[in-house]
CSV table of C-alpha atoms in Angstrom, one decimal:
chain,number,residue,atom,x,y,z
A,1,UNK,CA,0.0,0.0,0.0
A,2,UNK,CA,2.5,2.3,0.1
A,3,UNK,CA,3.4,2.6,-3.0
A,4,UNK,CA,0.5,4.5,-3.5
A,5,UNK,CA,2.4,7.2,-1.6
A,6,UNK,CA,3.8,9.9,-3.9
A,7,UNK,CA,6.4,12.6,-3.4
A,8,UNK,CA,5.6,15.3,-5.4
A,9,UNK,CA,8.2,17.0,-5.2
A,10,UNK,CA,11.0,14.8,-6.1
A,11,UNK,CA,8.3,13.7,-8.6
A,12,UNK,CA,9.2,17.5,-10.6
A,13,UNK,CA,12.6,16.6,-10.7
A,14,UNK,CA,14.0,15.7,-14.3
A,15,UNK,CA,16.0,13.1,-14.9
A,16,UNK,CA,19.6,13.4,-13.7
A,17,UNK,CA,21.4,13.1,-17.1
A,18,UNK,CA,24.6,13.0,-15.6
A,19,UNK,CA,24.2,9.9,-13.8
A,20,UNK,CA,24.4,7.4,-16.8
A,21,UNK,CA,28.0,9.0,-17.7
A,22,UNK,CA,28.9,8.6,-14.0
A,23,UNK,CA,28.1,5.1,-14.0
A,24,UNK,CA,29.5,4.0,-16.8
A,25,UNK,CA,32.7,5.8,-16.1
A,26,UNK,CA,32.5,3.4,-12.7
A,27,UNK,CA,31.9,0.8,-14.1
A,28,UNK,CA,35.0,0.9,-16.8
A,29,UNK,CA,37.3,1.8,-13.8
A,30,UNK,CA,36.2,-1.2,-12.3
A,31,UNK,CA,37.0,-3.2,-15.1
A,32,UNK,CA,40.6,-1.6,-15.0
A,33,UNK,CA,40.2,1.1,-17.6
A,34,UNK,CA,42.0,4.1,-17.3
A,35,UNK,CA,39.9,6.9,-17.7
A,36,UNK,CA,41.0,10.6,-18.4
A,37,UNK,CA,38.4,12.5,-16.7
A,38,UNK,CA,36.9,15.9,-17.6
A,39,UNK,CA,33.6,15.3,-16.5
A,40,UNK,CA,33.4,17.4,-12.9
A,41,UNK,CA,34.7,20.7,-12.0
A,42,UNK,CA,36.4,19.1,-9.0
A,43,UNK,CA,40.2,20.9,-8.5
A,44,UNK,CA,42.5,18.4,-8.8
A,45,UNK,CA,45.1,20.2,-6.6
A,46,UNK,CA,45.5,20.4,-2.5
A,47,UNK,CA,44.4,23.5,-0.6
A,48,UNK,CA,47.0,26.0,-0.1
A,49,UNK,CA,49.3,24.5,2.8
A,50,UNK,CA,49.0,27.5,5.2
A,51,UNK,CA,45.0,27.4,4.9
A,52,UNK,CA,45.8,23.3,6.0
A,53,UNK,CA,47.7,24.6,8.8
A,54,UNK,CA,45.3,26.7,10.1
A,55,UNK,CA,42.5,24.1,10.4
A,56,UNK,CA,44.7,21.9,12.0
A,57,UNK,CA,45.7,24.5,14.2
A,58,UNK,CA,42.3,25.9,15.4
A,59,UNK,CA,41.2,22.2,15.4
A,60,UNK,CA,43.8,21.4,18.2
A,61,UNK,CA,41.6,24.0,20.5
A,62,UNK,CA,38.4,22.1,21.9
A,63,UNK,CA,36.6,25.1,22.3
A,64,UNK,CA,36.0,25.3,18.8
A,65,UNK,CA,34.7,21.7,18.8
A,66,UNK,CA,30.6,23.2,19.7
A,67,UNK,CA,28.1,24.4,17.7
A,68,UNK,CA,28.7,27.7,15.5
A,69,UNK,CA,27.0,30.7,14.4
A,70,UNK,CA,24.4,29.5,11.5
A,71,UNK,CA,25.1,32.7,9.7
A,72,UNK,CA,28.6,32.1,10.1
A,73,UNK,CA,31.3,33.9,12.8
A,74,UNK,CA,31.8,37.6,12.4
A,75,UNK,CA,35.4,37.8,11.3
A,76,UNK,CA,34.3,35.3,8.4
A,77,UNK,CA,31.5,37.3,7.0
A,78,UNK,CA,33.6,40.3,7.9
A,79,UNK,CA,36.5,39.0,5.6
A,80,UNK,CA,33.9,38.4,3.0
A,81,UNK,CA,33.0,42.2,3.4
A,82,UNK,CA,36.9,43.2,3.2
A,83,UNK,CA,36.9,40.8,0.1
A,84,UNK,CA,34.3,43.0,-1.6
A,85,UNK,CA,36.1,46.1,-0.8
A,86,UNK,CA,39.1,44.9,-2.3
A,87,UNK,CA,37.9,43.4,-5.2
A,88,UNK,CA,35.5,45.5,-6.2
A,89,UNK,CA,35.5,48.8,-3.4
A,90,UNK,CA,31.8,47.5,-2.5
A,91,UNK,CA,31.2,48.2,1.4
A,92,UNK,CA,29.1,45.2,3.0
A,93,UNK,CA,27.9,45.2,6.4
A,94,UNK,CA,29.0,42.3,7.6
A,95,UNK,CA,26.2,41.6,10.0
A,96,UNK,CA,22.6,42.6,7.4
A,97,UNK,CA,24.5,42.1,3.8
A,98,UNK,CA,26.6,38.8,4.3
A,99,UNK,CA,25.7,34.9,5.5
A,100,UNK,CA,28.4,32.5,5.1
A,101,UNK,CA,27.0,29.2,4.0
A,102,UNK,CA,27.8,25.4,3.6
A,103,UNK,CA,29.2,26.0,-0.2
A,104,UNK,CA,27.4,28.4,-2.5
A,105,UNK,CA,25.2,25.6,-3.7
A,106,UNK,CA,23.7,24.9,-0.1
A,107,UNK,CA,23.3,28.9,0.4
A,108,UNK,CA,21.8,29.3,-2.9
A,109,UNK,CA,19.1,26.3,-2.2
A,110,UNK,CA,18.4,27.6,1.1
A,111,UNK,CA,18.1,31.5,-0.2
A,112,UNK,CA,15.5,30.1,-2.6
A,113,UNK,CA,13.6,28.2,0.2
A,114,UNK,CA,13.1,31.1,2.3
A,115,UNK,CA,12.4,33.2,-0.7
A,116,UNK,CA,10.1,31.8,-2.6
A,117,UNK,CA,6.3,31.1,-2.6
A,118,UNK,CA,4.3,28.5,-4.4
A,119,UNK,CA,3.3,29.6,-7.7
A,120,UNK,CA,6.3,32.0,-8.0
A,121,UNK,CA,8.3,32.2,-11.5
A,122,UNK,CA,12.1,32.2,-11.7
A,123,UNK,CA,13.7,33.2,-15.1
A,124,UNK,CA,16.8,31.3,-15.7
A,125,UNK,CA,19.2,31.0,-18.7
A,126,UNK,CA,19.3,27.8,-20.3
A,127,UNK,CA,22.0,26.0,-20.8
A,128,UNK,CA,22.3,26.4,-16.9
A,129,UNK,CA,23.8,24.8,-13.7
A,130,UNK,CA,21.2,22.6,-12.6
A,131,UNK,CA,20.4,23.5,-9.3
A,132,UNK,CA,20.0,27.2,-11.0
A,133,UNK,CA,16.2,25.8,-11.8
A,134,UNK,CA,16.2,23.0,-9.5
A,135,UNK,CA,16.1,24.5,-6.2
A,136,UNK,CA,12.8,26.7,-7.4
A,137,UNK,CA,11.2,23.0,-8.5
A,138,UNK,CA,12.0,22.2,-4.9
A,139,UNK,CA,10.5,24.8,-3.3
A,140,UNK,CA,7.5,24.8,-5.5
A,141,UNK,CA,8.4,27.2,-7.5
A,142,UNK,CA,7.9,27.4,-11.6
A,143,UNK,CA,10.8,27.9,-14.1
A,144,UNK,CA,11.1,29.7,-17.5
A,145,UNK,CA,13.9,29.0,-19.5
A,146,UNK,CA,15.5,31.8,-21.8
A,147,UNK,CA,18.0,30.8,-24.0
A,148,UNK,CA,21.6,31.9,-23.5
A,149,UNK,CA,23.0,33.6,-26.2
A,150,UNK,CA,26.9,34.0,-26.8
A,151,UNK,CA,29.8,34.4,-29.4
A,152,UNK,CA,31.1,30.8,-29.8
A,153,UNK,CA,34.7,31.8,-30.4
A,154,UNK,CA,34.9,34.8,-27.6
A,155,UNK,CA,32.4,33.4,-25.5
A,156,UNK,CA,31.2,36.7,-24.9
A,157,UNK,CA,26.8,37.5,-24.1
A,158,UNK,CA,25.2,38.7,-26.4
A,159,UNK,CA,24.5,41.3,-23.8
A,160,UNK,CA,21.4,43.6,-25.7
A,161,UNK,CA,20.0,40.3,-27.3
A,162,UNK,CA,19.9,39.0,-23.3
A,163,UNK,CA,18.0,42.1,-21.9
A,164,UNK,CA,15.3,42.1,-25.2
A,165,UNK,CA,15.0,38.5,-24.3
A,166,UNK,CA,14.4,39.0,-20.6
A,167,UNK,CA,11.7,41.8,-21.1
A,168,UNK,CA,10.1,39.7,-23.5
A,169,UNK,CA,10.2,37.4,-20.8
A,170,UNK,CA,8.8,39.2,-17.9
A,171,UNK,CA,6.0,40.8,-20.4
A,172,UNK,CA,4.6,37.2,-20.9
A,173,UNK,CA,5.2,35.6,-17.5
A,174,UNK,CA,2.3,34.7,-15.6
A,175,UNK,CA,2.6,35.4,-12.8
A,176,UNK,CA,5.1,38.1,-13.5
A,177,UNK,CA,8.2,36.4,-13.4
A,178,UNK,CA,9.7,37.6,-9.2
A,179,UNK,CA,13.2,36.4,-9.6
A,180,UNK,CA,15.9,36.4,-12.9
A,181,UNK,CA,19.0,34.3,-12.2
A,182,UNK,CA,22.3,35.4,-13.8
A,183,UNK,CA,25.8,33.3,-13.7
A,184,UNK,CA,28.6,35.0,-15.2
A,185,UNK,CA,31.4,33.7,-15.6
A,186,UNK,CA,29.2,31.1,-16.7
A,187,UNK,CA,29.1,27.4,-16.1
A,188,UNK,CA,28.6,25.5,-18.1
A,189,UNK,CA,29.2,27.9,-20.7
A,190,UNK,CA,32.0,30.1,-19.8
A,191,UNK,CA,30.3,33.0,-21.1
A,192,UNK,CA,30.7,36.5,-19.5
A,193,UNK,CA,29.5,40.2,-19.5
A,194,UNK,CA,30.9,43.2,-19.2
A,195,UNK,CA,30.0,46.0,-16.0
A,196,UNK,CA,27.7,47.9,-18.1
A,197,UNK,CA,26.0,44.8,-18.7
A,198,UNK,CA,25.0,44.7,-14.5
A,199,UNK,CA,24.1,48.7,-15.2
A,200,UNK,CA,21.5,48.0,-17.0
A,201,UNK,CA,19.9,45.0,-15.7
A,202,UNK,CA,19.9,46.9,-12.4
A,203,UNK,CA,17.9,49.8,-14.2
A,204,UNK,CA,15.5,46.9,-15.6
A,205,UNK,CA,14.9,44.8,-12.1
A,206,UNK,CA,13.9,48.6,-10.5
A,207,UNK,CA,11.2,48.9,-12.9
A,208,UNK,CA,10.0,45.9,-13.5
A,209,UNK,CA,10.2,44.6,-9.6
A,210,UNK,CA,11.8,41.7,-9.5
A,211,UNK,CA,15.2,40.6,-7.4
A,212,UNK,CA,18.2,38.9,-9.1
A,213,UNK,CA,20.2,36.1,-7.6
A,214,UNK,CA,24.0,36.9,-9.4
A,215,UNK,CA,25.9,33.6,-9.0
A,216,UNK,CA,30.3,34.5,-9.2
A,217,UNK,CA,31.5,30.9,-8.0
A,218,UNK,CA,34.4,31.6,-11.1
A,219,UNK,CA,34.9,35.3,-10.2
A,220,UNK,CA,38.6,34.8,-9.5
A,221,UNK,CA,39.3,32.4,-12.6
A,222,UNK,CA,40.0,35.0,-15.4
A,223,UNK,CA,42.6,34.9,-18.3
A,224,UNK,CA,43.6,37.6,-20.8
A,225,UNK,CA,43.2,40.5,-18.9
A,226,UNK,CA,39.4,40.0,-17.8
A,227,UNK,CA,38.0,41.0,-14.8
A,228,UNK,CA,35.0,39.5,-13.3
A,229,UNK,CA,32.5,42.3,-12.2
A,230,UNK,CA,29.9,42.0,-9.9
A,231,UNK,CA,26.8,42.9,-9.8
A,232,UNK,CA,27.1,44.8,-6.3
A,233,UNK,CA,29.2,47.1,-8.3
A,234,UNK,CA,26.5,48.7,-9.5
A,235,UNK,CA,24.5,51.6,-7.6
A,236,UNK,CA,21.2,50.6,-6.2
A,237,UNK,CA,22.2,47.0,-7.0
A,238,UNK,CA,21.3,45.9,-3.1
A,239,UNK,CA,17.6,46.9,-3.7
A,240,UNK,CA,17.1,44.4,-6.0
A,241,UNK,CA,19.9,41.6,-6.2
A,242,UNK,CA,21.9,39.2,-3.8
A,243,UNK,CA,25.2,37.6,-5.4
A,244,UNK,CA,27.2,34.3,-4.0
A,245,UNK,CA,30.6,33.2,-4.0
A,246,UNK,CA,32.3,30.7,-3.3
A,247,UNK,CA,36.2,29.3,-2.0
A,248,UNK,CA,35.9,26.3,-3.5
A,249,UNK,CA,37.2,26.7,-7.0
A,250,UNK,CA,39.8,29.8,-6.0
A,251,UNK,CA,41.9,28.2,-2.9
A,252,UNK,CA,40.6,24.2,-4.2
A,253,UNK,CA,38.6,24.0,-1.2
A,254,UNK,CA,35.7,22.4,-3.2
A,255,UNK,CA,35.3,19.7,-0.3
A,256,UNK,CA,35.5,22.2,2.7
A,257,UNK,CA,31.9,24.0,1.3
A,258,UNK,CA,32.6,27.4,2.1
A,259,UNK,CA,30.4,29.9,-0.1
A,260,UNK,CA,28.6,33.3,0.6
A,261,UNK,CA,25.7,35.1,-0.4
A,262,UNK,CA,25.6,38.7,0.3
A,263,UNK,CA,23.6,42.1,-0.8
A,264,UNK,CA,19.9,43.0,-0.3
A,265,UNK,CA,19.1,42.8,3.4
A,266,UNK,CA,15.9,41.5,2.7
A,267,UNK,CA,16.8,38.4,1.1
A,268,UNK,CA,19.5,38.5,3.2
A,269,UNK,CA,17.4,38.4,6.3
A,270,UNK,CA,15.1,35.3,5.0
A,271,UNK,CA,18.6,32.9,4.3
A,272,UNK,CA,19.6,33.9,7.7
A,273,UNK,CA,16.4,32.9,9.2
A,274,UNK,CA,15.8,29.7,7.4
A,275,UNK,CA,19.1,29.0,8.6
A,276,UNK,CA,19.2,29.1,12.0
A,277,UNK,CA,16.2,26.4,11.6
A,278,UNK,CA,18.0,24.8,9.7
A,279,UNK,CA,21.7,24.4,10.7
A,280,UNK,CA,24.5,25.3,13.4
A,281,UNK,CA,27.2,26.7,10.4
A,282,UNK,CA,30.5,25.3,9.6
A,283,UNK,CA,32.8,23.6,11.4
A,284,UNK,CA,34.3,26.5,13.5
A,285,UNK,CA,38.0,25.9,12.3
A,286,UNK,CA,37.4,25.8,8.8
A,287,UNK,CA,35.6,28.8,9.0
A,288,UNK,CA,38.7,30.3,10.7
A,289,UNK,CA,40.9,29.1,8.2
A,290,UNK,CA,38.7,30.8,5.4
A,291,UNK,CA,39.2,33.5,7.3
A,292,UNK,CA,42.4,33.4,6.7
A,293,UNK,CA,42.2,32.2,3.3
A,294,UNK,CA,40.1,35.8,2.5
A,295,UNK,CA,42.5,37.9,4.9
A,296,UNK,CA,46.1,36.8,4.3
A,297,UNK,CA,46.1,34.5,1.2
A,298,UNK,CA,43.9,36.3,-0.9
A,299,UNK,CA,46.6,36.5,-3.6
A,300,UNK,CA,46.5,32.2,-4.2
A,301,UNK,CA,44.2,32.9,-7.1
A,302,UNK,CA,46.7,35.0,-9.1
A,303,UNK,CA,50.0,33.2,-8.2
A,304,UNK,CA,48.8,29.4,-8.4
A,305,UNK,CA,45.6,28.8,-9.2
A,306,UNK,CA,44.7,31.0,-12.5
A,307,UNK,CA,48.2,29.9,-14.2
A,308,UNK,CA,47.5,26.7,-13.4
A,309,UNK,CA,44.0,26.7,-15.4
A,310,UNK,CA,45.4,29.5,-18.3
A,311,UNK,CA,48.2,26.8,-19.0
A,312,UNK,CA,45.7,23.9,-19.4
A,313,UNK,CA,43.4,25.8,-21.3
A,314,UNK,CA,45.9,26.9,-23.8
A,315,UNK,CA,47.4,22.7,-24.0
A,316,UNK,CA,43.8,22.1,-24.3
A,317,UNK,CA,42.8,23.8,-27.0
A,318,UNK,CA,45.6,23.1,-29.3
A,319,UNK,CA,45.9,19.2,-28.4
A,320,UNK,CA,42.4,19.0,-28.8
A,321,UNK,CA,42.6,21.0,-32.5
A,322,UNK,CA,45.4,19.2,-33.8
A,323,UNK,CA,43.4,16.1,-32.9
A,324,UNK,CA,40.1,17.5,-35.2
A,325,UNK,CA,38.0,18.7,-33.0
A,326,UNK,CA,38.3,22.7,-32.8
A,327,UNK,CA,37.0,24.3,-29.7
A,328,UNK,CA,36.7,28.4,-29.1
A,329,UNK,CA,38.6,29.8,-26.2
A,330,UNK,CA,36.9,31.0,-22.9
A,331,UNK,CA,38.6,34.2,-21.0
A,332,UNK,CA,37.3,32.8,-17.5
A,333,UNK,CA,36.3,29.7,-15.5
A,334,UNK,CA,37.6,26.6,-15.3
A,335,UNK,CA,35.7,25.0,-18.4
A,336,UNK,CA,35.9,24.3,-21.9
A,337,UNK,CA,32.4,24.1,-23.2
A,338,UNK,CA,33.3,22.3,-26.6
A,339,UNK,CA,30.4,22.2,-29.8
A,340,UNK,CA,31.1,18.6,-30.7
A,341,UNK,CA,32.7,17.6,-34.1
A,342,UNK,CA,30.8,18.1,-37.0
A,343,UNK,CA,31.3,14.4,-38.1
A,344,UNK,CA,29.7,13.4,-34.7
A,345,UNK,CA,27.0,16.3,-34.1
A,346,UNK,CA,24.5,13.8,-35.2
A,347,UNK,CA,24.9,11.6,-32.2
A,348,UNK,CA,23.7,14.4,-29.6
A,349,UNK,CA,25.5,15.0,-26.8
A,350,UNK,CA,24.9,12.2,-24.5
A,351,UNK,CA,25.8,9.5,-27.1
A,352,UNK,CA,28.7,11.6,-27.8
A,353,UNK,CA,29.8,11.5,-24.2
A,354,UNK,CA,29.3,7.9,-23.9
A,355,UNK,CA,30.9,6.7,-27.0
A,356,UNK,CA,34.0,9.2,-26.1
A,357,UNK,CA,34.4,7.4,-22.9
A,358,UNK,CA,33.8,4.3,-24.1
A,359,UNK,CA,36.1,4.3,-27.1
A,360,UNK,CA,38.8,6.8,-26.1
A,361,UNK,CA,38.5,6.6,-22.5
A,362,UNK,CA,38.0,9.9,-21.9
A,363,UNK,CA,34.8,11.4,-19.5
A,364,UNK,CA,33.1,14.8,-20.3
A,365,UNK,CA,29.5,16.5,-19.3
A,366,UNK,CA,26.8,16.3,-22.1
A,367,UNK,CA,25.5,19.7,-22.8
A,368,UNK,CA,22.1,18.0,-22.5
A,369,UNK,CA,22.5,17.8,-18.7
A,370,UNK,CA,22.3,21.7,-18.4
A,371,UNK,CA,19.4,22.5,-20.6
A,372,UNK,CA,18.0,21.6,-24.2
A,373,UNK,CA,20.4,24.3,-25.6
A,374,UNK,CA,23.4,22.5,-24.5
A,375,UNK,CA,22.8,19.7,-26.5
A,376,UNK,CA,25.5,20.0,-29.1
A,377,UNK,CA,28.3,21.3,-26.8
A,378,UNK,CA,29.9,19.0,-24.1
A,379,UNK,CA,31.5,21.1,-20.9
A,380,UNK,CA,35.4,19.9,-19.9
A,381,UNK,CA,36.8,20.4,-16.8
A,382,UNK,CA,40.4,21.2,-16.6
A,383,UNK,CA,41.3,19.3,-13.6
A,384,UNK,CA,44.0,17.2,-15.4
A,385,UNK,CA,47.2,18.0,-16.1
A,386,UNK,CA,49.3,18.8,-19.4
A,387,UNK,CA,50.4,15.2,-20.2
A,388,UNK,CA,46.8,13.8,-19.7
A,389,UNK,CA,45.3,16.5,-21.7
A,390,UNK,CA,47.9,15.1,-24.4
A,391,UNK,CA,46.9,11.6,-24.0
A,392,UNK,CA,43.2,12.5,-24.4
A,393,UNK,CA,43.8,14.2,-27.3
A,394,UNK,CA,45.4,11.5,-29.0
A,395,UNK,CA,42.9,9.2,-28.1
A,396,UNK,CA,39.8,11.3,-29.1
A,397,UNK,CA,42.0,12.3,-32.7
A,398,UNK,CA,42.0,7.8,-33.2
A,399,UNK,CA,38.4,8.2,-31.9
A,400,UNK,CA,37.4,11.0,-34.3
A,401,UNK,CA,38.5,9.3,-37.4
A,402,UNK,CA,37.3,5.9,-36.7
A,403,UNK,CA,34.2,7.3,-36.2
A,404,UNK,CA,34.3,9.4,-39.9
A,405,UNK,CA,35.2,6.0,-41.5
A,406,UNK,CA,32.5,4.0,-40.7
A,407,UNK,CA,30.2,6.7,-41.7
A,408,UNK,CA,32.7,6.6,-45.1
């Protein structure tokens, strides 16, 4: 009889595309194959030694072994606010304008939890990080896709195509659409925007009343002379818009979830309420040793982490070309998002993926996961190093033609 129970809301959840790739990566591992995996933006690399040190450090003192501050400790979210200042000479209070969450991914679902009302509409890009439009299905919340448009060799928005988009969008939302959701640099695209691009979508949100949750998880990871901006550059931007960030791809503290969402003190308010219903915070010492991360290290990005990325991008791109398969080249993130071969655009990007890992051993994300757009790119993570990139391009070159000669 009870299967006749039903949860509805795990019921509106698509499909998790990623999983079959996931598996079968397992399952070849298993076997002893030795896979060359691109498939999840997971850093490769330690955390900065001194960051170690200071968890190990503050670890050692069993005071900090209780229950912390759900919003997180003050000098944390008071770092984040000296962050913003130097970044981007934004002043946060540290106490209304900042909550340090369990990753940006946990902050963002809980934001959209204390945020959102049945019935609501959320417009997000498409392609698009899942839990972009997933944590509005979970809170009972509708989503409207808008595609995502770009330059496929700069990787640059489309900026007044976006906007025109988005006010065709709010004009035939109903209800009126109540948030937008913007994540630039982009993942899984790459793609990014320039300040002015912020100016005026501020300028829109005022009139047309709605908030926008900015998402800068790759703000540090830039190339070529870009500069992230943020949203909170932008005058009046804390009426309407909260933004998050997060440690995990800038110091490769992906597993210690540390992330932040800051701005409007509404929303603000609401995440830090849900929270302290919902959780005690961080483990005291690692939010310490963010602390210090923000405070004293906060050159790592620059000296290790964004040459680290720059020179894998750069191996990528031309391994991958001299192997036949041409790809454009991002300024930011930690991504490739690849448009798949011409001689194997026909197999869509899941069969793509599959037959890539299958036959050449090497694991990506089909652009299918992230939204209907996505479905003739693939996104690559560059969390291997320069001789593996090498490798998998001279398996996916044997791959490549193999595959044009049986359609020969």
């Amino acid at each position: 009889m009870f299967d006749e129970i039903q949860f509805d809301k795990i019921n509106r959840l698509p499909k998790y595309l990623f999983a079959e790739i996931n598996e079968l990566k397992m399952q070849l591992r298993r076997d002893g194959a030795d896979i060359i995996d691109f498939s999840m933006g997971n850093p490769d690399a330690p955390t900065p030694q001194p960051i170690i040190d200071k968890l190990c450090e503050t670890a050692n003192k069993p005071k900090t072994h209780g229950y912390s501050a759900s919003k997180g400790i003050y000098k944390l979210r008071l770092a984040m606010s000296n962050w913003y200042k130097r970044k981007y000479n934004v002043d946060l209070d540290p106490d209304t304008e900042v909550v340090a969450t369990m990753g940006s991914k946990e902050g963002y679902v809980h934001l959209v939890q204390a945020i959102s009302n049945p019935g609501d509409v959320a417009i997000v890009p498409d392609p698009t990080y899942p839990i972009h439009s997933q944590a509005f299905i979970l809170a009972g919340a509708n989503v409207e896709k808008m595609q995502l448009i770009f330059d496929e060799e700069t990787f640059e928005v489309d900026e007044e195509q976006f906007l025109s988009d988005l006010i065709d969008a709010l004009d035939n939302s109903v209800p009126q659409a109540k948030f937008l959701v913007v994540n630039f640099p982009h993942n899984p695209t790459t793609a990014t925007v320039t300040p002015q691009f912020y100016e005026k979508l501020v300028a829109i949100a005022r009139e047309k009343r709605f908030y926008i949750i900015s998402d800068i998880a790759y703000a540090d990871i830039t190339f070529d002379g870009y500069k992230t901006p943020s949203i909170m550059e932008v005058e009046g931007a804390k009426d309407v818009a909260v933004e998050a960030y997060t440690l995990s791809k800038s110091y490769n503290m992906a597993g210690w979830r540390v992330g932040f969402i800051v701005g409007n003190k509404k929303l603000i308010g609401a995440l830090q309420s849900i929270k302290s219903w919902l959780d005690y915070g961080m483990f005291t010492p690692i939010q310490v040793a963010a602390t210090v991360a923000l405070d004293d290290y906060h050159t790592i990005p620059d000296e290790e982490i964004i040459p680290r990325y720059q020179k894998r991008r750069d191996v990528m791109l031309e391994a991958f070309a001299n192997a036949g398969w041409k790809m454009g080249k991002p300024n930011a993130s930690m991504f490739i998002w690849g448009k798949i071969p011409p001689s194997a655009q026909h197999l869509g990007s899941l069969e793509f993926a599959k037959q890539l890992l299958l036959k050449a051993g090497v694991a990506v994300s089909p652009g299918i996961g992230f939204g209907k757009y996505g479905d003739m790119y693939v996104r690559i993570a560059l969390i291997e190093n320069e001789n593996r990139i090498r490798q998998a391009a001279r398996n996916i070159k044997k791959f490549l033609k193999e595959l044009e000669e049986s359609k020969a």
